[in-house]
Coordinates of C-alpha atoms and ligand atoms in Angstrom, one line a residue:
M11 CA -22.2 72.9 -26.4
T12 CA -19.3 73.1 -24.0
A13 CA -20.3 71.5 -20.6
A14 CA -23.0 69.6 -18.9
T15 CA -26.7 70.7 -19.5
H16 CA -29.5 68.4 -19.3
N17 CA -29.2 65.1 -21.4
E18 CA -25.5 66.1 -22.5
K19 CA -23.9 62.8 -23.5
V20 CA -20.9 61.6 -21.5
I21 CA -18.9 58.7 -22.3
I22 CA -16.4 57.3 -19.4
I23 CA -13.8 54.9 -20.4
G24 CA -13.3 52.2 -17.7
A25 CA -15.4 51.2 -15.2
G26 CA -13.0 51.3 -12.2
V27 CA -14.1 52.8 -8.9
A28 CA -13.1 56.2 -10.1
G29 CA -15.0 55.6 -13.5
M30 CA -18.1 54.5 -11.8
A31 CA -17.9 57.2 -9.1
T32 CA -17.8 59.9 -11.7
A33 CA -20.6 58.1 -13.8
I34 CA -22.9 58.4 -10.6
R35 CA -22.1 61.9 -10.0
L36 CA -22.5 63.0 -13.7
A37 CA -25.8 61.2 -13.9
V38 CA -27.1 62.9 -11.1
Q39 CA -26.1 66.3 -12.6
G40 CA -28.4 65.0 -15.5
C41 CA -26.2 63.9 -18.2
E42 CA -26.8 60.9 -20.1
V43 CA -23.8 58.5 -19.1
H44 CA -22.2 55.5 -21.1
V45 CA -19.4 53.5 -19.5
Y46 CA -17.3 51.6 -21.9
E47 CA -15.3 48.8 -20.1
K48 CA -13.0 46.2 -21.8
N49 CA -13.4 43.6 -19.1
D50 CA -16.7 41.7 -18.7
R51 CA -17.2 43.1 -15.3
P52 CA -16.9 46.4 -13.3
G53 CA -14.5 47.3 -10.5
G54 CA -11.2 47.3 -12.4
K55 CA -8.7 46.4 -9.8
L56 CA -11.3 46.1 -7.1
T57 CA -12.4 42.5 -7.9
A58 CA -12.8 39.3 -6.4
F59 CA -13.0 35.6 -7.1
E60 CA -14.0 32.3 -5.4
K61 CA -11.8 29.0 -5.6
D62 CA -12.3 25.7 -3.9
G63 CA -14.8 27.2 -1.4
F64 CA -12.5 30.3 -0.7
H65 CA -13.4 33.8 -1.4
F66 CA -10.8 36.0 -2.5
D67 CA -10.6 39.9 -2.6
A68 CA -8.3 39.9 -5.5
G69 CA -7.0 43.8 -5.3
P70 CA -7.6 46.3 -2.6
S71 CA -8.0 44.9 0.9
L72 CA -7.7 48.2 3.2
F73 CA -11.1 50.3 3.5
T74 CA -10.7 53.7 4.8
Q75 CA -12.7 57.0 4.4
P76 CA -16.2 55.3 3.7
A77 CA -17.2 59.0 3.7
N78 CA -16.4 58.9 0.1
I79 CA -18.9 56.3 -0.5
E80 CA -21.6 57.8 1.6
A81 CA -21.3 61.1 -0.3
L82 CA -22.1 59.3 -3.4
F83 CA -25.4 57.8 -2.1
E84 CA -26.4 61.2 -0.4
L85 CA -25.8 62.9 -3.8
A86 CA -28.1 60.2 -5.4
E87 CA -30.8 60.4 -2.6
E88 CA -30.5 56.7 -2.2
P89 CA -30.5 55.0 1.2
I90 CA -26.9 53.4 1.4
A91 CA -28.3 50.9 3.9
D92 CA -30.0 49.1 0.8
H93 CA -26.8 48.7 -0.9
F94 CA -23.6 48.8 1.4
H95 CA -22.8 48.0 5.0
Y96 CA -19.6 48.5 6.8
Q97 CA -18.0 48.1 10.3
P98 CA -15.2 49.7 12.2
V99 CA -12.3 47.5 12.8
A100 CA -10.4 47.7 16.2
I101 CA -7.1 46.7 15.0
A102 CA -5.7 48.6 12.0
C103 CA -3.0 46.0 11.5
K104 CA -0.9 43.5 13.5
Y105 CA 2.8 44.2 13.1
F106 CA 5.6 41.3 13.4
Y107 CA 9.3 42.1 13.7
E108 CA 12.0 39.8 13.2
N109 CA 13.5 40.4 16.5
G110 CA 10.4 39.0 17.9
K111 CA 8.5 42.0 18.6
V112 CA 4.7 42.2 18.0
V113 CA 2.5 45.4 17.9
N114 CA -1.2 45.5 17.6
A115 CA -1.9 48.9 16.1
F116 CA -5.0 49.8 17.7
T117 CA -7.4 52.1 15.6
D118 CA -8.2 54.1 19.2
A119 CA -5.1 56.3 19.1
A120 CA -4.9 56.3 23.0
N121 CA -4.6 52.4 22.8
F122 CA -2.2 52.3 20.2
A123 CA 0.1 54.8 22.0
E124 CA -0.1 52.5 25.0
E125 CA 0.7 49.4 22.9
M126 CA 3.6 51.4 21.3
A127 CA 5.0 52.2 24.8
A128 CA 4.5 48.5 26.0
Q129 CA 5.9 46.4 23.1
L130 CA 8.6 49.1 21.7
N131 CA 9.4 51.2 24.7
E132 CA 8.3 54.2 22.6
P133 CA 6.9 57.1 24.7
A134 CA 3.1 57.1 24.3
E135 CA 3.4 61.0 23.9
A136 CA 5.5 60.6 20.9
V137 CA 2.9 58.5 19.3
T138 CA 0.0 60.8 20.2
G139 CA 2.0 63.8 19.5
Y140 CA 2.7 62.3 16.1
L141 CA -0.8 61.5 15.3
Q142 CA -2.0 64.9 16.5
R143 CA 0.2 66.5 13.9
S144 CA -1.0 63.9 11.2
K145 CA -4.6 65.1 12.0
E146 CA -3.8 68.8 11.7
L147 CA -1.8 68.2 8.6
Y148 CA -4.5 66.4 7.1
E149 CA -7.2 68.6 7.9
K150 CA -5.3 71.8 7.0
I151 CA -3.1 70.8 4.1
G152 CA -4.6 67.3 2.9
T153 CA -7.9 68.4 2.3
I154 CA -6.6 71.3 -0.2
F155 CA -4.5 68.7 -2.0
L156 CA -7.0 66.1 -2.1
D157 CA -10.4 67.9 -2.6
H158 CA -9.3 70.5 -5.2
S159 CA -7.7 70.6 -8.7
L160 CA -4.2 71.8 -8.1
H161 CA -4.0 73.0 -11.7
K162 CA -6.8 75.5 -11.7
R163 CA -5.9 79.2 -11.0
S164 CA -9.1 79.4 -8.7
T165 CA -7.5 77.2 -6.2
W166 CA -4.3 79.3 -6.0
F167 CA -6.3 82.5 -6.1
N168 CA -8.3 81.4 -2.9
K169 CA -6.9 83.5 0.0
K170 CA -7.7 80.8 2.6
I171 CA -5.5 78.3 0.6
I172 CA -2.7 80.7 0.0
K173 CA -2.6 81.3 3.9
T174 CA -2.8 77.5 5.0
L175 CA 0.0 76.7 2.4
G176 CA 2.4 79.4 3.7
A177 CA 2.2 77.9 7.0
V178 CA 3.4 74.6 5.8
K179 CA 6.4 73.5 7.9
Y180 CA 9.7 73.2 5.8
G181 CA 10.3 69.9 7.1
Y182 CA 7.2 68.4 5.7
L183 CA 8.3 69.4 2.2
F184 CA 12.2 69.1 2.3
N185 CA 12.6 66.1 4.7
T186 CA 11.7 62.6 3.3
L187 CA 9.3 60.7 5.3
H188 CA 11.9 58.7 6.9
Q189 CA 13.9 61.8 8.0
H190 CA 10.7 63.0 9.4
N191 CA 10.0 59.7 11.3
T192 CA 13.5 59.4 12.7
S193 CA 13.2 63.0 14.2
K194 CA 9.8 62.0 16.0
F195 CA 10.7 58.6 17.4
A196 CA 13.2 56.7 19.3
S197 CA 12.8 53.2 18.3
E198 CA 13.8 51.7 14.8
E199 CA 10.5 49.6 14.9
A200 CA 8.5 52.7 15.5
V201 CA 10.2 54.5 12.6
Q202 CA 9.6 51.6 10.4
L203 CA 5.9 51.2 11.1
F204 CA 5.3 54.8 10.2
N205 CA 7.7 54.6 7.1
R206 CA 5.2 51.9 6.0
Y207 CA 2.6 54.7 5.2
A208 CA 4.6 55.7 2.0
T209 CA 3.6 52.3 0.7
Y210 CA -0.1 53.6 0.9
N211 CA 0.3 55.3 -2.6
G212 CA 3.3 52.7 -3.8
S213 CA 6.0 55.2 -2.8
N214 CA 9.5 55.0 -1.2
P215 CA 9.8 56.3 2.4
Y216 CA 13.4 57.3 1.8
K217 CA 12.5 59.6 -1.1
A218 CA 8.6 60.6 -0.4
P219 CA 8.1 63.8 1.4
G220 CA 7.4 64.2 5.2
M221 CA 4.1 65.4 3.9
L222 CA 3.0 61.9 3.8
S223 CA 2.9 61.8 7.4
L224 CA -0.9 62.9 7.2
I225 CA -1.7 59.3 6.1
P226 CA -1.8 57.8 9.8
H227 CA -4.6 60.0 10.6
L228 CA -6.9 58.1 8.1
E229 CA -6.4 55.1 10.3
Y230 CA -5.9 56.4 13.8
G231 CA -8.2 59.3 13.4
Q232 CA -10.9 58.4 11.0
G233 CA -10.8 54.6 11.4
V234 CA -10.4 51.5 9.5
F235 CA -13.5 49.8 8.2
Y236 CA -14.6 46.4 6.6
P237 CA -17.3 46.4 4.0
A238 CA -19.9 43.4 4.6
G239 CA -19.1 40.8 2.1
G240 CA -15.5 41.9 1.6
M241 CA -14.0 44.8 -0.6
I242 CA -16.0 43.5 -3.8
S243 CA -18.9 45.0 -2.2
I244 CA -17.7 48.5 -2.9
T245 CA -17.8 47.6 -6.6
N246 CA -21.0 46.1 -6.3
A247 CA -22.5 49.3 -4.3
L248 CA -21.3 51.6 -6.7
Y249 CA -22.4 49.4 -9.8
S250 CA -25.9 49.0 -8.3
L251 CA -26.3 52.9 -7.5
A252 CA -25.0 53.6 -11.1
I253 CA -27.6 51.4 -12.7
K254 CA -30.2 53.0 -10.6
K255 CA -29.3 56.5 -11.6
G256 CA -29.5 55.3 -15.3
V257 CA -25.9 54.9 -16.3
Q258 CA -25.5 52.5 -19.3
F259 CA -22.8 50.1 -19.0
H260 CA -21.2 48.5 -22.2
F261 CA -18.9 45.7 -21.1
N262 CA -16.4 43.7 -23.3
S263 CA -16.0 47.2 -25.0
V264 CA -12.3 48.5 -25.7
V265 CA -12.2 51.9 -26.6
Q266 CA -9.7 52.4 -29.2
N267 CA -9.4 56.0 -29.9
I268 CA -10.7 59.4 -28.5
I269 CA -11.9 61.5 -31.5
Y270 CA -11.4 65.5 -31.3
T271 CA -11.3 68.0 -33.8
E272 CA -10.2 71.6 -33.3
G273 CA -9.0 70.9 -29.9
K274 CA -12.5 69.6 -28.8
V275 CA -13.6 66.2 -27.8
K276 CA -16.3 64.7 -30.2
G277 CA -16.6 61.0 -28.9
V278 CA -14.7 57.8 -28.9
V279 CA -14.4 54.7 -31.1
V280 CA -15.4 51.3 -29.9
D281 CA -15.4 48.1 -32.1
N282 CA -14.4 50.5 -35.1
E283 CA -17.6 52.4 -34.7
N284 CA -17.7 56.1 -33.7
Q285 CA -19.6 56.9 -30.6
E286 CA -20.4 60.5 -30.2
A287 CA -20.5 62.4 -27.1
D288 CA -20.1 66.0 -25.6
I289 CA -17.7 65.0 -22.9
V290 CA -15.4 62.1 -22.5
V291 CA -13.9 61.1 -19.1
S292 CA -10.9 58.6 -19.1
N293 CA -10.8 56.3 -16.3
M294 CA -8.0 54.4 -17.7
D295 CA -4.2 54.8 -17.0
V296 CA -3.4 58.3 -18.1
Y297 CA -0.2 57.0 -19.9
F298 CA -2.3 54.7 -22.2
T299 CA -4.9 57.4 -22.7
Y300 CA -2.3 59.5 -24.5
K301 CA -0.2 56.8 -26.0
N302 CA -2.9 54.6 -27.3
L303 CA -6.2 56.6 -27.5
L304 CA -4.9 60.1 -28.6
N305 CA -1.7 58.9 -30.1
D306 CA 0.0 61.5 -28.7
Q307 CA 3.6 60.0 -27.9
A308 CA 5.1 63.1 -26.8
K309 CA 2.6 63.6 -23.9
A310 CA 2.9 60.0 -23.1
K311 CA 6.6 60.2 -22.6
D312 CA 6.2 63.5 -20.7
I313 CA 3.9 61.6 -18.2
L314 CA 6.9 59.0 -17.9
K315 CA 9.1 61.7 -16.3
Q316 CA 7.4 60.9 -12.9
E317 CA 8.4 57.5 -11.3
R318 CA 5.6 54.9 -11.4
S319 CA 4.3 53.6 -8.4
S320 CA 5.4 50.1 -7.0
S321 CA 3.4 46.9 -8.0
A322 CA 2.9 43.7 -6.2
L323 CA 3.4 40.1 -6.2
V324 CA 0.2 38.5 -4.7
F325 CA -0.4 34.8 -3.4
Y326 CA -3.9 33.8 -2.8
W327 CA -3.5 30.9 -0.6
G328 CA -6.5 28.7 0.8
I329 CA -5.1 27.7 4.1
K330 CA -6.3 24.4 5.7
K331 CA -6.0 25.6 9.3
Q332 CA -6.8 28.7 11.5
F333 CA -3.9 30.9 12.9
K334 CA -5.3 32.5 16.1
E335 CA -2.6 34.9 16.4
L336 CA -3.4 36.6 13.1
E337 CA -5.9 39.7 12.5
L338 CA -7.6 40.9 9.6
H339 CA -4.6 42.8 8.6
N340 CA -0.9 41.7 9.1
I341 CA 2.4 42.8 8.4
F342 CA 5.7 41.0 8.7
F343 CA 8.4 43.5 8.4
S344 CA 11.8 42.7 6.5
K345 CA 14.7 43.3 8.8
N346 CA 16.4 45.9 6.6
Y347 CA 13.7 48.3 5.1
K348 CA 16.2 50.8 3.3
E349 CA 17.8 47.9 1.4
E350 CA 14.2 46.7 0.7
F351 CA 13.2 49.9 -0.9
D352 CA 16.6 50.3 -2.6
H353 CA 15.7 47.1 -4.4
L354 CA 12.3 48.0 -5.5
F355 CA 12.9 51.5 -6.6
E356 CA 16.5 51.8 -7.4
K357 CA 17.6 48.2 -8.4
K358 CA 13.8 47.6 -9.7
Q359 CA 14.1 44.0 -8.0
L360 CA 12.2 41.9 -5.9
Y361 CA 14.0 42.0 -2.4
S362 CA 15.0 38.5 -0.6
D363 CA 13.6 39.4 2.7
P364 CA 10.5 41.2 1.7
T365 CA 8.0 42.9 4.1
I366 CA 4.9 40.5 3.8
Y367 CA 1.3 41.7 4.1
I368 CA -1.3 39.0 4.9
N369 CA -5.1 40.0 4.7
I370 CA -7.7 37.2 5.9
T371 CA -11.3 38.3 5.6
A372 CA -12.2 35.0 7.2
K373 CA -11.4 36.7 10.5
M374 CA -14.3 39.1 9.8
E375 CA -16.6 36.7 7.7
P376 CA -15.9 32.9 8.5
A377 CA -17.9 32.0 5.3
H378 CA -15.1 33.4 3.2
A379 CA -13.5 29.9 3.9
P380 CA -14.5 26.7 4.6
A381 CA -14.9 25.5 8.2
G382 CA -11.7 25.5 10.3
K383 CA -9.7 27.4 7.3
E384 CA -8.7 30.7 6.2
N385 CA -8.3 32.9 3.0
W386 CA -4.9 34.4 2.9
F387 CA -4.2 37.2 0.5
V388 CA -0.4 37.4 0.8
M389 CA 1.2 40.4 -0.9
I390 CA 5.0 41.3 -1.2
N391 CA 6.0 44.8 -2.9
A392 CA 7.3 44.6 -6.3
P393 CA 8.9 47.0 -8.7
A394 CA 6.9 48.4 -11.5
N395 CA 7.5 46.1 -14.6
T396 CA 9.4 47.5 -17.5
G397 CA 10.2 43.9 -18.7
Q398 CA 13.4 44.1 -16.6
D399 CA 15.1 41.3 -14.9
V400 CA 13.6 41.4 -11.2
G401 CA 16.6 39.4 -9.9
L402 CA 14.6 36.7 -8.2
P403 CA 12.4 34.3 -10.1
Q404 CA 8.9 34.1 -9.0
Q405 CA 9.1 30.7 -7.4
Q406 CA 12.1 31.7 -5.5
A407 CA 10.3 34.8 -4.1
R408 CA 7.4 32.4 -3.1
Q409 CA 10.2 30.2 -1.1
Q410 CA 11.4 33.5 0.5
V411 CA 7.9 34.3 1.6
I412 CA 7.4 30.9 3.0
E413 CA 10.5 30.4 4.6
K414 CA 10.0 33.9 6.4
L415 CA 6.7 33.0 7.7
N416 CA 7.8 29.8 8.8
R417 CA 10.4 31.4 10.9
M418 CA 8.0 34.2 12.2
L419 CA 5.3 32.2 12.9
Q420 CA 6.8 28.8 13.8
T421 CA 4.9 26.9 11.5
D422 CA 5.3 24.9 8.0
I423 CA 3.1 27.1 5.7
E424 CA 3.7 25.0 2.6
A425 CA 1.8 21.9 4.3
V426 CA -1.3 23.9 4.9
I427 CA -1.5 25.6 1.4
E428 CA -4.6 23.8 0.0
T429 CA -5.1 26.1 -3.1
E430 CA -3.2 28.8 -4.8
E431 CA -3.6 31.6 -7.2
I432 CA -0.8 34.2 -8.2
L433 CA -1.0 37.9 -9.3
D434 CA 2.0 39.6 -10.9
P435 CA 2.9 43.1 -12.2
A436 CA 2.4 41.7 -15.7
I437 CA -1.1 40.1 -15.0
I438 CA -2.1 43.5 -13.4
E439 CA -1.0 45.5 -16.5
Q440 CA -2.8 42.8 -18.8
K441 CA -6.2 42.8 -16.8
T442 CA -6.5 46.4 -16.1
A443 CA -4.4 48.3 -18.6
S444 CA -2.5 49.9 -15.7
F445 CA 1.0 50.8 -17.3
Q446 CA 3.9 48.5 -15.8
G447 CA 1.4 47.0 -13.4
S448 CA 1.7 49.9 -11.1
L449 CA -0.9 49.9 -8.2
Y450 CA -1.2 53.6 -7.8
G451 CA -0.2 55.0 -11.0
T452 CA 2.7 57.3 -10.2
S453 CA 4.8 57.5 -6.8
S454 CA 5.0 60.4 -4.5
N455 CA 9.0 59.9 -4.7
S456 CA 9.8 63.5 -5.1
K457 CA 8.8 66.8 -3.3
L458 CA 6.7 68.1 -6.0
A459 CA 5.0 64.8 -6.7
A460 CA 1.4 66.2 -5.9
F461 CA 1.9 69.0 -8.6
L462 CA 3.6 66.7 -11.2
R463 CA 0.7 64.3 -11.4
H464 CA -1.6 64.8 -14.2
P465 CA -4.7 67.2 -13.8
N466 CA -8.2 65.9 -14.0
F467 CA -8.7 67.8 -17.2
S468 CA -6.6 67.8 -20.4
G469 CA -5.6 70.3 -23.2
I470 CA -8.5 68.9 -25.3
K471 CA -11.8 70.6 -24.6
N472 CA -14.3 68.5 -22.6
L473 CA -11.8 65.5 -22.0
Y474 CA -11.3 64.8 -18.5
C475 CA -9.4 62.1 -16.5
C476 CA -10.3 60.4 -13.3
G477 CA -8.6 57.5 -11.4
G478 CA -5.5 56.3 -9.6
S479 CA -3.0 57.5 -12.3
V480 CA -4.0 61.2 -12.1
H481 CA -4.8 64.0 -9.4
P482 CA -4.8 63.2 -6.3
G483 CA -3.6 59.7 -6.9
G484 CA -4.2 56.2 -6.3
G485 CA -6.2 53.9 -3.5
I486 CA -9.9 54.0 -3.3
P487 CA -10.3 57.1 -1.3
L488 CA -8.2 59.4 -3.7
C489 CA -9.7 57.6 -6.8
L490 CA -13.2 58.5 -5.4
K491 CA -12.1 62.1 -4.7
S492 CA -10.9 62.4 -8.2
A493 CA -14.4 61.6 -9.4
A494 CA -15.6 64.5 -7.2
I495 CA -13.1 66.9 -8.7
V496 CA -13.9 66.1 -12.5
S497 CA -17.7 66.3 -11.7
D498 CA -17.1 69.7 -10.2
L499 CA -15.1 70.9 -13.0
I500 CA -17.8 69.7 -15.3
K501 CA -20.4 71.6 -13.2
K502 CA -18.3 74.8 -13.3
Q503 CA -17.7 74.7 -16.8
K504 CA -21.5 74.6 -17.3
R505 CA -22.0 77.6 -15.1
G506 CA -19.1 79.3 -17.5
H507 CA -16.3 79.4 -14.7
Ligands
FAD611 P1 -8.9 50.7 -12.3 O1 -9.2 49.7 -11.3 O2 -7.5 50.7 -12.7 O3 -9.9 50.5 -13.6 C1 -9.8 51.0 -14.8 C2 -10.6 50.5 -15.7 O4 -10.5 50.9 -17.1 C3 -10.4 48.9 -15.8 O5 -11.4 48.3 -15.6 C4 -9.8 48.6 -17.3 O6 -10.1 47.6 -17.8 C5 -10.6 49.8 -17.9 N1 -9.7 50.1 -19.3 C6 -8.6 50.5 -19.6 N2 -8.5 50.5 -20.9 C7 -9.6 50.7 -21.5 C8 -9.9 50.7 -22.7 N3 -9.2 51.2 -23.8 N4 -11.4 50.8 -23.0 C9 -12.2 50.6 -22.0 N5 -12.0 50.2 -20.8 C10 -10.6 50.3 -20.4 N6 -6.1 50.8 -2.6 C11 -6.7 50.8 -1.7 O7 -7.4 52.0 -1.2 N7 -6.4 50.0 -0.6 C12 -5.6 48.9 -0.7 O8 -5.4 48.1 0.2 C13 -5.1 48.7 -2.0 N8 -4.5 47.6 -2.4 C14 -4.3 47.2 -3.7 C15 -3.7 45.8 -3.9 C16 -3.4 45.5 -5.4 C17 -3.2 44.0 -5.5 C18 -3.9 46.2 -6.2 C19 -3.8 45.8 -7.8 C20 -4.4 47.6 -6.0 C21 -4.5 48.2 -4.8 N9 -5.1 49.3 -4.4 C22 -5.5 49.7 -3.1 C23 -5.0 50.3 -5.5 C24 -6.5 50.4 -6.0 O9 -7.2 49.2 -6.4 C25 -6.6 51.3 -7.1 O10 -6.0 52.6 -6.9 C26 -8.1 51.8 -7.6 O11 -8.8 50.4 -7.6 C27 -7.8 52.1 -9.1 O12 -9.1 52.5 -9.5 P2 -9.4 53.5 -10.8 O13 -10.8 53.7 -10.7 O14 -8.2 54.2 -11.1 O15 -9.3 52.4 -12.1

């Protein structure tokens, strides 16, 4: 048997969002699907916790492209309203600069352009023109890169795709995102705001290609959303849908090996027992898949040729006060963005004046914090963890964050922190087996990054890969797209393509 026919047995390693989405898609295709997860819960990085009356979404906080989730419910013929609700958010992010300027980034493109003109003196046409090109780039090129396997001949023999790629402007590939943005905007603040989109997949705007300028279209063209109950509702919705479709989850089950003979997968080893399967899909970090489960050190080393994405240092603070001047998503920019990214990616160190991101879901759901209080998710970018000296001890980094917020919000943050938890790159690696604690697998810090990312299939027949460390990349939308690509590859193989 080579591919999915009715009741083919599929084993998925990992219950991250991509693993669960793949499980749903393959169950709908008629496979018997088993998901083995090392933790005692689904969701991987997409998790949450409660502390002292505060709710904290522990990992992702920005939700875009709900269509990827709707597609799963449509495919499964289940009413999404029974499982998942979300609403649009009017302000994608509130940006604070050290020079006192403040920008409300409205998701409505025209309002956003007016705000940029009013606050930064950036011509509104510069902003609307940029967003229009972002839309075109996303719709023409982005969809090719994100919805197809880049590693199958069928993609490159498709005439429409060849024609579209031929029309890609030189600058999007050969200029960095920063160069692209400086050529489009007059104000340094606008350049910094649009440079930030490189961090959406953990990359460096001074190295990543101008092609990443398609990302803003997701926010200002398609919208920013908030899932009722917080981000954890995404995990809960996928899990309940998977259960409904007959997917069997095995928690506290570490997959130790992938078994294959004569170049074809046979199953996995869990708790020292062989579990047979016709198809295996790895949702775990592809580096560890090769290193630990396939014992292929050469291939694992090969994967490291591509730079890892950045990681994060997160402070979860229960704040005994409400800050009316803050929104759901807030950014406090560093003064010198270039120096910040040099620290993160060249020196591999924490930066002393970091850009700070604060997410407060109590702004949308007051019940996420006790009355009169707020749940702050405070994140700074951190280098991927190779065990190096990151320059700043964690307590000192925390102090820098507090001093910056005191300065920019004219307040005394330490005095209002009621409760605290901390997440760092080492804990991220330990909790979800993400190599070096990278949030998004590999970075896009090179022109060919999209092509260098590991494909959704492997050299071993019937062994596939999904999730943030493989094509098309990290972040919830792309992880969900990887599930669609994998299930399509399996379906095509069944048809003998
Ligand atoms: P993961 O979530 O990495 O899950 C993999 C699963 O595999 C884990 O559950 C792990 O336990 C399991 N596993 C590993 N090895 C084994 C084994 N041997 N046996 C069994 N199970 C195993 N994305 C966004 O879209 N928006 C954001 O705002 C955003 N912010 C982020 C902030 C933080 C702090 C973090 C950590 C991530 C953020 N991301 C964000 C990235 C996003 O969370 C990830 O890209 C996405 O959740 C990854 O999903 P995944 O399916 O690839 O797998």
